[in-house]
Short mmCIF file of C-alpha atoms in Angstrom, two decimals:
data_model
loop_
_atom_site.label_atom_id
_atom_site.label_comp_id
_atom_site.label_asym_id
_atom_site.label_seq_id
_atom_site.Cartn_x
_atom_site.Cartn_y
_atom_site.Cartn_z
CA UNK A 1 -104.95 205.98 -108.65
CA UNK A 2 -106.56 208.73 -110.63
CA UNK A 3 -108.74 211.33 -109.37
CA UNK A 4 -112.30 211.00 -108.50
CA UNK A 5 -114.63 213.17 -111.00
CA UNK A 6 -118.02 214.80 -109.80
CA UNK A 7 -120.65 212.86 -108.65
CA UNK A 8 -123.11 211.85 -110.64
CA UNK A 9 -125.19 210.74 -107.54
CA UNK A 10 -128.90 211.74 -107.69
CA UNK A 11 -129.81 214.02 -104.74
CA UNK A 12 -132.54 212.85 -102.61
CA UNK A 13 -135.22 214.73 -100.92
CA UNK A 14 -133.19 215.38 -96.94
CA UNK A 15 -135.66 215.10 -94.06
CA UNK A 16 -135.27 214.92 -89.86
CA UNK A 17 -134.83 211.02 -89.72
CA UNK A 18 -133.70 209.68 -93.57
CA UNK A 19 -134.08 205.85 -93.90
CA UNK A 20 -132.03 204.06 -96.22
CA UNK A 21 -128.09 202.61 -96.44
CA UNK A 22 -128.19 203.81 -99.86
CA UNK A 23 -129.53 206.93 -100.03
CA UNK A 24 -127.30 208.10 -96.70
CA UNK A 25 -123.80 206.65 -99.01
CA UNK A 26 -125.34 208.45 -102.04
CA UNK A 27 -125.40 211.64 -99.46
CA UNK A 28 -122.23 211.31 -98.42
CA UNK A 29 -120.89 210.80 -101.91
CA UNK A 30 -122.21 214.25 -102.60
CA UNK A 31 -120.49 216.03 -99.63
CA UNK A 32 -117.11 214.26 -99.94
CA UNK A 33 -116.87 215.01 -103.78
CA UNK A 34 -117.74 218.81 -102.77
CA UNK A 35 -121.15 218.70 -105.01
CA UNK A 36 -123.28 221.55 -103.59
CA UNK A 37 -126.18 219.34 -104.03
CA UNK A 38 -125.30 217.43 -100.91
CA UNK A 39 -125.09 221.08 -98.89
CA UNK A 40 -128.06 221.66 -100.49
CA UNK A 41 -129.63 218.35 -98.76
CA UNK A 42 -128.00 219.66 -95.69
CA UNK A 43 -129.38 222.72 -95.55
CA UNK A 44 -132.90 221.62 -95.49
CA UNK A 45 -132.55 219.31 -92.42
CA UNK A 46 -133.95 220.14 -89.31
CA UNK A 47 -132.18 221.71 -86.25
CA UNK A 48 -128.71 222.93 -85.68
CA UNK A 49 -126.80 220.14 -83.24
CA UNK A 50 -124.69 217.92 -84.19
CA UNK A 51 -123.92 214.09 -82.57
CA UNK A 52 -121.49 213.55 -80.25
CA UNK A 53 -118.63 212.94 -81.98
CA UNK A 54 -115.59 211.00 -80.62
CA UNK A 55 -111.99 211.60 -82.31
CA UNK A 56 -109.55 208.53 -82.18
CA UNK A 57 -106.11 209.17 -82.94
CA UNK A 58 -102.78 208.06 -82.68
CA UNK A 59 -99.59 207.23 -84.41
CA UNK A 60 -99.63 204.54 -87.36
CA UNK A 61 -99.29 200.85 -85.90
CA UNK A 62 -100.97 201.20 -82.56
CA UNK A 63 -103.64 199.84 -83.34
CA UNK A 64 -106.16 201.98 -83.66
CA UNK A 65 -109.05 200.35 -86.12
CA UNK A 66 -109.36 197.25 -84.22
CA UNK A 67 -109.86 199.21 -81.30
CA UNK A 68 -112.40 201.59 -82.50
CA UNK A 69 -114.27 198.19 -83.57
CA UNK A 70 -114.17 196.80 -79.79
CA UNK A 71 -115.58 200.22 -78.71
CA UNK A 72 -118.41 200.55 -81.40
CA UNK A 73 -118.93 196.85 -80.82
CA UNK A 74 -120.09 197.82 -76.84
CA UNK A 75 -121.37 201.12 -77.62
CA UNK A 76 -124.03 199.35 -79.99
CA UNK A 77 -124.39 197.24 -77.53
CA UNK A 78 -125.53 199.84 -75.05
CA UNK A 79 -127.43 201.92 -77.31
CA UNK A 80 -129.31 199.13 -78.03
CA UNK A 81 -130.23 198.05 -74.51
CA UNK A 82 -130.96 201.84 -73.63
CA UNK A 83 -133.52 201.95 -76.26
CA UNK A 84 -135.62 198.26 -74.94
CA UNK A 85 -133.89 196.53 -77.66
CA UNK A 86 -134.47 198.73 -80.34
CA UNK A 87 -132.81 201.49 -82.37
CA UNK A 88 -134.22 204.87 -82.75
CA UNK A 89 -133.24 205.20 -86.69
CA UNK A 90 -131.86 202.91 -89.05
CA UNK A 91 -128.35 203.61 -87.91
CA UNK A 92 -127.18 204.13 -84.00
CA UNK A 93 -123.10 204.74 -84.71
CA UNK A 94 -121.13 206.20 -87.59
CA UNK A 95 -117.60 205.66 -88.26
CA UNK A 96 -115.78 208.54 -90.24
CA UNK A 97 -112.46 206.44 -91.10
CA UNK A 98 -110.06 209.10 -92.17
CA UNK A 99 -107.00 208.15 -94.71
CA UNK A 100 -104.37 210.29 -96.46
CA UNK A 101 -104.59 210.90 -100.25
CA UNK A 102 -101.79 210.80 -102.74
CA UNK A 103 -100.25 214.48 -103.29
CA UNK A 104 -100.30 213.72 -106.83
CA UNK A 105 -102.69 211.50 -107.57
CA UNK A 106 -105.46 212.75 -104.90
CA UNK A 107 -106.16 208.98 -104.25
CA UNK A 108 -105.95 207.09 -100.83
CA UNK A 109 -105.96 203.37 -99.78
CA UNK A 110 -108.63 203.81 -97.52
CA UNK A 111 -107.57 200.51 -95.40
CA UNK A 112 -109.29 201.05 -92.46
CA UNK A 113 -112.31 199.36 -93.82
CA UNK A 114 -110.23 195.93 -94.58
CA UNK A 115 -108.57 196.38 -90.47
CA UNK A 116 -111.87 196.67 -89.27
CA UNK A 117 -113.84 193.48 -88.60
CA UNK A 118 -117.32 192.71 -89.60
CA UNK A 119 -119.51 195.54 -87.67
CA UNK A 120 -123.10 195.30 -86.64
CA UNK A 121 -126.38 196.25 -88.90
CA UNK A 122 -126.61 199.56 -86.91
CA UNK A 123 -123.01 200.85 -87.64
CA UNK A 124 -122.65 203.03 -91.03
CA UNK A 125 -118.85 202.55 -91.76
CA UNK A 126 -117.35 205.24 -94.03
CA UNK A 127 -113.95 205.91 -95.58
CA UNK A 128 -112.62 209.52 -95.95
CA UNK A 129 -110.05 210.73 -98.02
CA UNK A 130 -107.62 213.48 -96.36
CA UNK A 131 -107.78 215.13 -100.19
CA UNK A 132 -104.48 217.60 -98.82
CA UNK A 133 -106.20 218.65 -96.00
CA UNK A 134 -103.77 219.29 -92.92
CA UNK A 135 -103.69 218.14 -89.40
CA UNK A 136 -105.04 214.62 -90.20
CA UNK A 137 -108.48 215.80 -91.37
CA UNK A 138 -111.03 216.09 -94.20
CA UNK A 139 -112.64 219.37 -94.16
CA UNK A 140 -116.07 217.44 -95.16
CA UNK A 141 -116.04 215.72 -91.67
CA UNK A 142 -118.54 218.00 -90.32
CA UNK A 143 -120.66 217.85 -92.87
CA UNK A 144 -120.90 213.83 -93.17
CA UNK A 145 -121.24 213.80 -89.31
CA UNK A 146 -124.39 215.97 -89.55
CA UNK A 147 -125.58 213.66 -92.77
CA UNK A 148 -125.06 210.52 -90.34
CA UNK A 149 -127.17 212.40 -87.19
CA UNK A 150 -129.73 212.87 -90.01
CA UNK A 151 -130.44 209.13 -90.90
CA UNK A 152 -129.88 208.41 -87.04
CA UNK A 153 -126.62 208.01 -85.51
CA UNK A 154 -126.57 209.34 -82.06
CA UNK A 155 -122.15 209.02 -82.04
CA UNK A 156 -120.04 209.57 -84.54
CA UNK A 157 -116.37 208.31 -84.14
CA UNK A 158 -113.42 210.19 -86.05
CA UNK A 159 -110.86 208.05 -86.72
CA UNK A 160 -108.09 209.86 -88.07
CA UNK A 161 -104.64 209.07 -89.80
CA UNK A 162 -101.09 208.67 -88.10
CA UNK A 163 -100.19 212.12 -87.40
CA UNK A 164 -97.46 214.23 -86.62
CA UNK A 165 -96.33 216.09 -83.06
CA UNK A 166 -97.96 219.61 -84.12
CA UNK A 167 -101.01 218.43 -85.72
CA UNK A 168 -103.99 218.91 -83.23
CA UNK A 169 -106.83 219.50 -85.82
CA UNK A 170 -108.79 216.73 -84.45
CA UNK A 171 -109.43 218.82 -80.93
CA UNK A 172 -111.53 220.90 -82.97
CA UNK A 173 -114.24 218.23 -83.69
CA UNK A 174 -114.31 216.03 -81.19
CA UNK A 175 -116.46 215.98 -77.64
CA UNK A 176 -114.03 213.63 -76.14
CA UNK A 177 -110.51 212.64 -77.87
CA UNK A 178 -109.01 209.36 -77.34
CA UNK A 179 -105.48 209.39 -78.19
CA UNK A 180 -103.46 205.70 -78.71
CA UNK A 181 -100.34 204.88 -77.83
CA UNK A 182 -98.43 201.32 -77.95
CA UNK A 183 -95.68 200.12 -76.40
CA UNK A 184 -92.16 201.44 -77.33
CA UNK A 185 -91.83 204.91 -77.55
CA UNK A 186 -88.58 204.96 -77.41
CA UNK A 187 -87.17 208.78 -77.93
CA UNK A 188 -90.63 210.12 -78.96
CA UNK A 189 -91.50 210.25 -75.58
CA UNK A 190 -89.76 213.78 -75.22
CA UNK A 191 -92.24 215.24 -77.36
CA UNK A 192 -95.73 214.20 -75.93
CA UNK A 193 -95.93 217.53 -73.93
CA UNK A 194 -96.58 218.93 -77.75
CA UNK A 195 -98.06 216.07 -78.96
CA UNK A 196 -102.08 215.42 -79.23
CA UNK A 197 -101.68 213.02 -76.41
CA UNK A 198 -101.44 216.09 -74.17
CA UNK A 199 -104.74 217.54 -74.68
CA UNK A 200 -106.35 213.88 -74.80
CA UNK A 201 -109.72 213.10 -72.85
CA UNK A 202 -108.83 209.75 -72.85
CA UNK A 203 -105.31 208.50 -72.99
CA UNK A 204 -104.45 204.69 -73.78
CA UNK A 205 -101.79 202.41 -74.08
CA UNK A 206 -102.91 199.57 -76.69
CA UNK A 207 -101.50 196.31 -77.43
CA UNK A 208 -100.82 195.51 -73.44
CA UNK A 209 -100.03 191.80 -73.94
CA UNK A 210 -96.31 193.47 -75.48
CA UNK A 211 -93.53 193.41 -73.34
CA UNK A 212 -92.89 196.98 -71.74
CA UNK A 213 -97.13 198.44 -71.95
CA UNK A 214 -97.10 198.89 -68.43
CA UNK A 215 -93.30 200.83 -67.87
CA UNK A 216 -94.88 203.09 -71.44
CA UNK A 217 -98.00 203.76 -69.45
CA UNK A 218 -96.23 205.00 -66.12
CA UNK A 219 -93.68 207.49 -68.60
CA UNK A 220 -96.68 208.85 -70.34
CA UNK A 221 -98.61 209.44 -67.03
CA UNK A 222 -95.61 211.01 -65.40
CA UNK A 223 -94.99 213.15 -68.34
CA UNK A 224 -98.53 214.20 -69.24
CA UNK A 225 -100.12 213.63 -65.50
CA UNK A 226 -102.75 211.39 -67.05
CA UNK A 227 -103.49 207.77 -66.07
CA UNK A 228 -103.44 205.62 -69.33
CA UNK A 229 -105.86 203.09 -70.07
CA UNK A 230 -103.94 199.79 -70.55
CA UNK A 231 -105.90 197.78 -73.73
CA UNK A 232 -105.65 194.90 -75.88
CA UNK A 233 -107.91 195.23 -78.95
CA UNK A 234 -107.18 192.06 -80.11
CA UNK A 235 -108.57 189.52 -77.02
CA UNK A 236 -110.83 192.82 -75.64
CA UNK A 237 -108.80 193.17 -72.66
CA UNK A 238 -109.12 196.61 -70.90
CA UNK A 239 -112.11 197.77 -73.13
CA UNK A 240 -115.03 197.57 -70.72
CA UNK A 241 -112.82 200.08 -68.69
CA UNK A 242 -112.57 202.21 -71.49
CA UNK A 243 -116.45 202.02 -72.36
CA UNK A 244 -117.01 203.15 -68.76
CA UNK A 245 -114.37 206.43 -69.06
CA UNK A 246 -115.94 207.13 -72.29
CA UNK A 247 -119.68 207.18 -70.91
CA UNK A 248 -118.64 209.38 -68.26
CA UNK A 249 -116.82 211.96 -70.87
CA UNK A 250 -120.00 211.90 -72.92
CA UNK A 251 -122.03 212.50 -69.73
CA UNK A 252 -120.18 215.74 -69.50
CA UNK A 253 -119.71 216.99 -72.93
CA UNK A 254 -123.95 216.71 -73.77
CA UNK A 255 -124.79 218.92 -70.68
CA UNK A 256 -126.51 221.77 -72.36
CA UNK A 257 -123.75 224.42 -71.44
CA UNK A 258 -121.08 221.83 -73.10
CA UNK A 259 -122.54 220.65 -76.29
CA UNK A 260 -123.82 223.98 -77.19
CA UNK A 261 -120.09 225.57 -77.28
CA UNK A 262 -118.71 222.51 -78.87
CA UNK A 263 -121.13 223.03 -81.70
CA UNK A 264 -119.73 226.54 -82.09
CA UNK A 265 -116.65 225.25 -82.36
CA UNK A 266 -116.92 222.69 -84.73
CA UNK A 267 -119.28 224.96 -86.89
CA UNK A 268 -115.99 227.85 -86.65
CA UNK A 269 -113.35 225.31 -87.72
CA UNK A 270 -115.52 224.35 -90.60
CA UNK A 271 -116.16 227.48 -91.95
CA UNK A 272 -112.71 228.51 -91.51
CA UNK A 273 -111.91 225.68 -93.82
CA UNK A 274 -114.25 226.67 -95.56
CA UNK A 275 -112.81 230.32 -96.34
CA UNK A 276 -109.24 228.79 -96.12
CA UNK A 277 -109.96 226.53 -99.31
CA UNK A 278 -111.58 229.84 -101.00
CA UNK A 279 -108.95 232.14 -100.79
CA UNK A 280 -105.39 230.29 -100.66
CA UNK A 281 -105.40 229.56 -104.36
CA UNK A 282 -106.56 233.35 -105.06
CA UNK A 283 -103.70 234.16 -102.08
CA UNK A 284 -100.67 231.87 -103.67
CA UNK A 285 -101.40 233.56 -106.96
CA UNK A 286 -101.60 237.16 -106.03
CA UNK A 287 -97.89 236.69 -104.11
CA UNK A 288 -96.77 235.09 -106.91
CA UNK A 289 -97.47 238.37 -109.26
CA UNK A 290 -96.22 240.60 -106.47
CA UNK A 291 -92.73 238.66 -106.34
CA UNK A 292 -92.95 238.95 -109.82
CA UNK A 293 -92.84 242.67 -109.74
CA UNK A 294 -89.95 243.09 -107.06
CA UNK A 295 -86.46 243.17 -107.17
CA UNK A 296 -84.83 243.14 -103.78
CA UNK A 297 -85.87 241.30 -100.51
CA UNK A 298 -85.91 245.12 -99.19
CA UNK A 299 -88.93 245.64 -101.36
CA UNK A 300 -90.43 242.17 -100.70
CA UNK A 301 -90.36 243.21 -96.46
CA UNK A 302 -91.84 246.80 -97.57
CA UNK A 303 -94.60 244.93 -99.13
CA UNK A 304 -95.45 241.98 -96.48
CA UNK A 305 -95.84 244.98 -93.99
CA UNK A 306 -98.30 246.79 -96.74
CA UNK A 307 -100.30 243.29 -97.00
CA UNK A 308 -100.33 242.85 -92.95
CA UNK A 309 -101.54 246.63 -92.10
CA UNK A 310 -104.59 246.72 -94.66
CA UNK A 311 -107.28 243.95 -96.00
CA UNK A 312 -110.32 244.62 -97.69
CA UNK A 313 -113.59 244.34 -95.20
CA UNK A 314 -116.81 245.66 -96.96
CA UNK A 315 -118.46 248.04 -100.00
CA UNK A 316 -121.48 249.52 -99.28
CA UNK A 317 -124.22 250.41 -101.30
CA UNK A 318 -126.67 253.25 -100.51
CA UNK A 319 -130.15 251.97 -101.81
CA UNK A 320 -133.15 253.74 -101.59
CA UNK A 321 -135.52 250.86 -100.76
CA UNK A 322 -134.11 248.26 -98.33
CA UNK A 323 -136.51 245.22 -98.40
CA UNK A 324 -136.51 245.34 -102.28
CA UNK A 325 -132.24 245.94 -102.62
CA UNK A 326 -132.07 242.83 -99.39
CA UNK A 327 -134.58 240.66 -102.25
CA UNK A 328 -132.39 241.67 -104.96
CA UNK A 329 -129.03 240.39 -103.45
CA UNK A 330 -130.97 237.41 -102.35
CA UNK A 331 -132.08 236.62 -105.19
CA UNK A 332 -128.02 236.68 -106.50
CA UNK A 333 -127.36 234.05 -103.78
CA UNK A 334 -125.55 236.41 -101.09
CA UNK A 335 -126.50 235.14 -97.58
CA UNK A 336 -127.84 237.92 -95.70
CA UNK A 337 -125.88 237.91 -91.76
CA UNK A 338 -128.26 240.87 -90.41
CA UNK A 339 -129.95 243.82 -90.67
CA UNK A 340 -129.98 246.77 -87.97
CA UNK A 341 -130.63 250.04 -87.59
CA UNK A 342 -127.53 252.25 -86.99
CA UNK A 343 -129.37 255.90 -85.68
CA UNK A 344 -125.94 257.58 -84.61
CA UNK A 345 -125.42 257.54 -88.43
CA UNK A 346 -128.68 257.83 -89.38
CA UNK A 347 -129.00 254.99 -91.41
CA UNK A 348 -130.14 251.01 -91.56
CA UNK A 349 -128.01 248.59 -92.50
CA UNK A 350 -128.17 245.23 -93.86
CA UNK A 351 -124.93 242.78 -94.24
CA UNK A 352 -124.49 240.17 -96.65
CA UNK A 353 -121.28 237.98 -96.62
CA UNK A 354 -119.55 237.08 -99.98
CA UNK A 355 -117.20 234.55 -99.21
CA UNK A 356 -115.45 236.56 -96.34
CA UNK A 357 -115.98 239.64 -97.72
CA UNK A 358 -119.30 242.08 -96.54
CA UNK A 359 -122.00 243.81 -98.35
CA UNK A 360 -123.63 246.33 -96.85
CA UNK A 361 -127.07 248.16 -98.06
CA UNK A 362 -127.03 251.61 -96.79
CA UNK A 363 -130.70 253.31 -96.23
CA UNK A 364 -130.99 256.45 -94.80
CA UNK A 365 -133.55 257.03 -92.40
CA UNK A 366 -133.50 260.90 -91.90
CA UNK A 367 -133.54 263.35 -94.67
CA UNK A 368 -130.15 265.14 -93.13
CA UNK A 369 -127.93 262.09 -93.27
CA UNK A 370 -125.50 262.25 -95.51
CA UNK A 371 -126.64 258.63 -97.19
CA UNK A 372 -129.77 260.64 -98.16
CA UNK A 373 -128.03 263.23 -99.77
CA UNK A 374 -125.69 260.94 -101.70
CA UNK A 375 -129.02 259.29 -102.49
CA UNK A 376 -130.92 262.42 -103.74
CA UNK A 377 -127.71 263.29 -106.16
CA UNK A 378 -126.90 260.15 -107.29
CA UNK A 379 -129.86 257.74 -106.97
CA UNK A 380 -127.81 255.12 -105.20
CA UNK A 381 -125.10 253.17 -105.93
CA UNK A 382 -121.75 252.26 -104.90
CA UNK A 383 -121.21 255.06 -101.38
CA UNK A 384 -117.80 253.84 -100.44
CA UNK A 385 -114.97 251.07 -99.74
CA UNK A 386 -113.88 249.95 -96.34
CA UNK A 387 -110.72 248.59 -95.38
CA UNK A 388 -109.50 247.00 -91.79
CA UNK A 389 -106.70 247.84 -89.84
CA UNK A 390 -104.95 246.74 -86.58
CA UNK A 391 -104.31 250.48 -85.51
CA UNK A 392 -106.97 252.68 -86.11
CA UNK A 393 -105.63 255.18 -83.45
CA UNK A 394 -102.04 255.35 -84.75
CA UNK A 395 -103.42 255.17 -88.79
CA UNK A 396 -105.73 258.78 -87.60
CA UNK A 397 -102.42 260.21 -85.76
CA UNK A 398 -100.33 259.35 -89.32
CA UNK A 399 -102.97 260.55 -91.47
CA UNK A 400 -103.51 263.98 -89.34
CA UNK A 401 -99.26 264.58 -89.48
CA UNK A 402 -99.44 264.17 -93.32
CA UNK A 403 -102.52 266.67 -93.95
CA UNK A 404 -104.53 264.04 -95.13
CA UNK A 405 -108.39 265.72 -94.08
CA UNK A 406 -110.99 263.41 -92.69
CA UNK A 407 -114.66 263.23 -91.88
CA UNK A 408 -115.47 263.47 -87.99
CA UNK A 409 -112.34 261.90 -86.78
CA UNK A 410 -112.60 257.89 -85.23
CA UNK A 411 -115.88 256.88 -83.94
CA UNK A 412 -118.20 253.75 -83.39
CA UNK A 413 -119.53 251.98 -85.96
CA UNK A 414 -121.84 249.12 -87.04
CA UNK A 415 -120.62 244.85 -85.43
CA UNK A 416 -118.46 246.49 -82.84
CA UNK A 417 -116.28 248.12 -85.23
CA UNK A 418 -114.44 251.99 -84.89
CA UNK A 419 -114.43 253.89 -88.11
CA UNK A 420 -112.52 256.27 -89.34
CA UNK A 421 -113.52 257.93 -92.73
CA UNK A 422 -111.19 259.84 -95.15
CA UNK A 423 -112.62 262.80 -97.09
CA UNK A 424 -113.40 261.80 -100.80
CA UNK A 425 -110.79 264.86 -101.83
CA UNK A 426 -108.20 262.80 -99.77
CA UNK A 427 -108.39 259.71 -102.17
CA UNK A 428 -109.56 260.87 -106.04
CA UNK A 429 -112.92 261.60 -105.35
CA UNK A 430 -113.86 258.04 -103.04
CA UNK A 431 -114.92 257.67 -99.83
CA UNK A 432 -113.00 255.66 -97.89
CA UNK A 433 -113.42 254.24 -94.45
CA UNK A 434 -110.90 252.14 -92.08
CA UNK A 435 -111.84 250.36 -89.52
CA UNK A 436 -110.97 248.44 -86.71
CA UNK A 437 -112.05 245.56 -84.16
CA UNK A 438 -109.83 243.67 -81.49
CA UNK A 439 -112.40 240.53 -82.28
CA UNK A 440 -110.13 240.73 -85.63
CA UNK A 441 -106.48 240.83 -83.93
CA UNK A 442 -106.95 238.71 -80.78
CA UNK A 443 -106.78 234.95 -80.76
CA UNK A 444 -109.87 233.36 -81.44
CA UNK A 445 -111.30 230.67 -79.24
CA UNK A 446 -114.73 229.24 -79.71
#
């Protein structure tokens, strides 16, 4: 199957509530084929939530498609009655069907759509390729699920391939996870205390008309401490159960509290794919011309520790008029984060990201600061180059032992950070600064 090219689908004008099966697939189109035009349309839509989105996983063979249709088949259902018989947009539900692509190829089967029976009017059913994304996910999922809230859809289910033990990816999008089992586990059982079945919301046991559903569901709730849901998609048996735990998890996870730090969640993990995507091709290549360059693994350990003590964090520019220098690198497409006002170094700054990277515009704001002198001489321009480290305390102890003179020793600097700045006679005439921020080198959970 060969590769899909870039869309040629025509962008349409993005509003609150879009109308339109067409125009919503043409959408969609744009965002899975990675044409900015669809971000673009995304970034013009109203408001920052997202819908409640519902991830259901599970190993291939349990059944999972016809089971998602029984539970979009009541949840339309209840939408519908909620809302006097009538929908509040075209669409009520979206269905992000998730398949894996060929590593070669890039193309994918996409055969949940021929599992799945007939759904209703309301339902927008779409088919998304893994494209070598890990963990069972496409990167693009936020993105469509925001799309589908636009022209609507109040839930969003995730359904996502048959994946592994370790692959938990899908707990980063979803509200509630439902995670389905069948009948049979056999020796896989060992491993459900790693498996995504452990941090399920809702836990079920499909296909309960086989011999041995019941003895599976009594391991797995011994093991995991959670009560399956026994189910049959095929005659509907167990469902209006599950319909009932599933309106009680979405009770919980759209209190205010709740859906606001899920949002921030979902919103980290995709722009952490985001960066991911950006920089591992740059990454491969720039190990692959370091190995290149080495002889012996003693020099290949030497120069993993180099890579993990230093990475590159900001340049900053001292400018001499800030709202016209923030216009300027605007205008150049950098997204400006924030500007502040830093007085303990007498100077206002203003951050732009570049793809991970920071600028920051440097203005001084008192004739004695050392930005306005670097400003008087030079008329602007490039002031210095900052680089992050883990140990900012033990880099200014190593630094002091080897005679290496500094400016003002460690302090605090702008978004949390410590700084420590080297004297330009210290490195060829450049002024260098290190910093450091535990928000960098702790775990992060959103």
């Amino acid at each position: 199957m060969p590769r899909r090219t870039k869309s040629k689908a025509k962008p349409k004008p993005a509003g609150r509530k879009e109308t339109g099966r067409r125009n919503l697939a043409r959408l969609l189109t744009l965002l899975d084929d990675g044409d900015p035009r669809g971000l673009e349309q995304l970034a013009r839509i109203e408001g920052g939530s997202l819908p409640y989105m519902v991830g259901v996983t599970g190993a291939a063979g349990v059944g999972k498609s016809l089971l998602l249709a029984r539970i979009v088949e009541r949840e339309t259902a209840r939408l519908t009655k909620s809302r006097g018989g009538e929908a509040r947009g075209e669409f009520q539900i979206g269905v992000l069907a998730v398949d894996p692509s060929h590593p070669d190829t890039g193309g994918a089967l996409l055969g949940d759509r021929v599992r799945m029976p007939a759904l209703a009017p309301h339902v927008f059913f779409r088919s998304v390729a893994t494209r070598g994304a890990t963990g069972g996910l496409s990167e693009k999922l936020i993105d469509m699920a925001a799309a589908m809230q636009s022209f609507g859809c109040e839930i969003v289910f995730v359904e996502t391939v048959g994946i592994g033990q370790d692959e938990l990816s899908i707990r980063q999008v979803a509200d509630t996870l439902i995670v389905v089992e069948a009948p049979g586990l056999g020796d896989d059982i060992q491993a459900m205390k790693s498996s995504p079945a452990a941090v399920a919301d809702i836990l079920v046991v499909n296909k309960a008309d086989k011999s041995g559903a019941a003895e599976t569901a009594a391991i797995l709730q011994n093991i995991i401490g959670k009560k399956p849901i026994l189910t049959s998609a095929v005659d509907g048996d167990g469902t209006t159960e599950l319909e009932e735990v599933l309106a009680g998890c979405r009770t919980d996870a759209m209190r205010t509290d709740v859906k606001k730090a899920a949002d921030r969640r979902k919103w980290t993990w995709r722009l952490a794919q985001a960066l991911t995507k950006r920089w591992s091709d740059r990454i491969s290549a720039a190990a692959c011309e370091i190995v290149s360059t080495l002889s012996f693994a003693t020099d290949i350990y030497r120069r993993i520790g180099d890579l993990a003590r230093f990475s590159p964090d900001h340049v900053a520019v001292a400018v001499e008029n800030m709202d016209r220098a923030v216009a300027d690198y605007q205008k150049l497409g950098f997204f400006l984060e924030r500007r502040e006002v830093f007085a303990a170094e007498g100077v206002e700054t203003a951050f732009f990201n570049a793809g991970g990277f920071h600028i920051e515009l440097l203005r001084p704001l008192s004739p004695a600061s050392p930005v306005a002198k670097f400003v008087a001489e030079r008329g602007g321009g490039l002031h210095h180059v900052a680089f992050e480290i883990a140990d900012l305390a033990a880099l200014e102890t190593e630094l002091k032992s080897k005679g290496v003179e500094m400016i003002g020793g460690r302090r605090a600097g702008t978004r949390g950070k410590q700084i420590l700045f080297l004297h330009p006679k210290s490195a060829s005439r450049v002024l260098l600064e290190f910093c450091s921020c535990d928000m960098h080198t702790r775990k992060t959970t959103c």
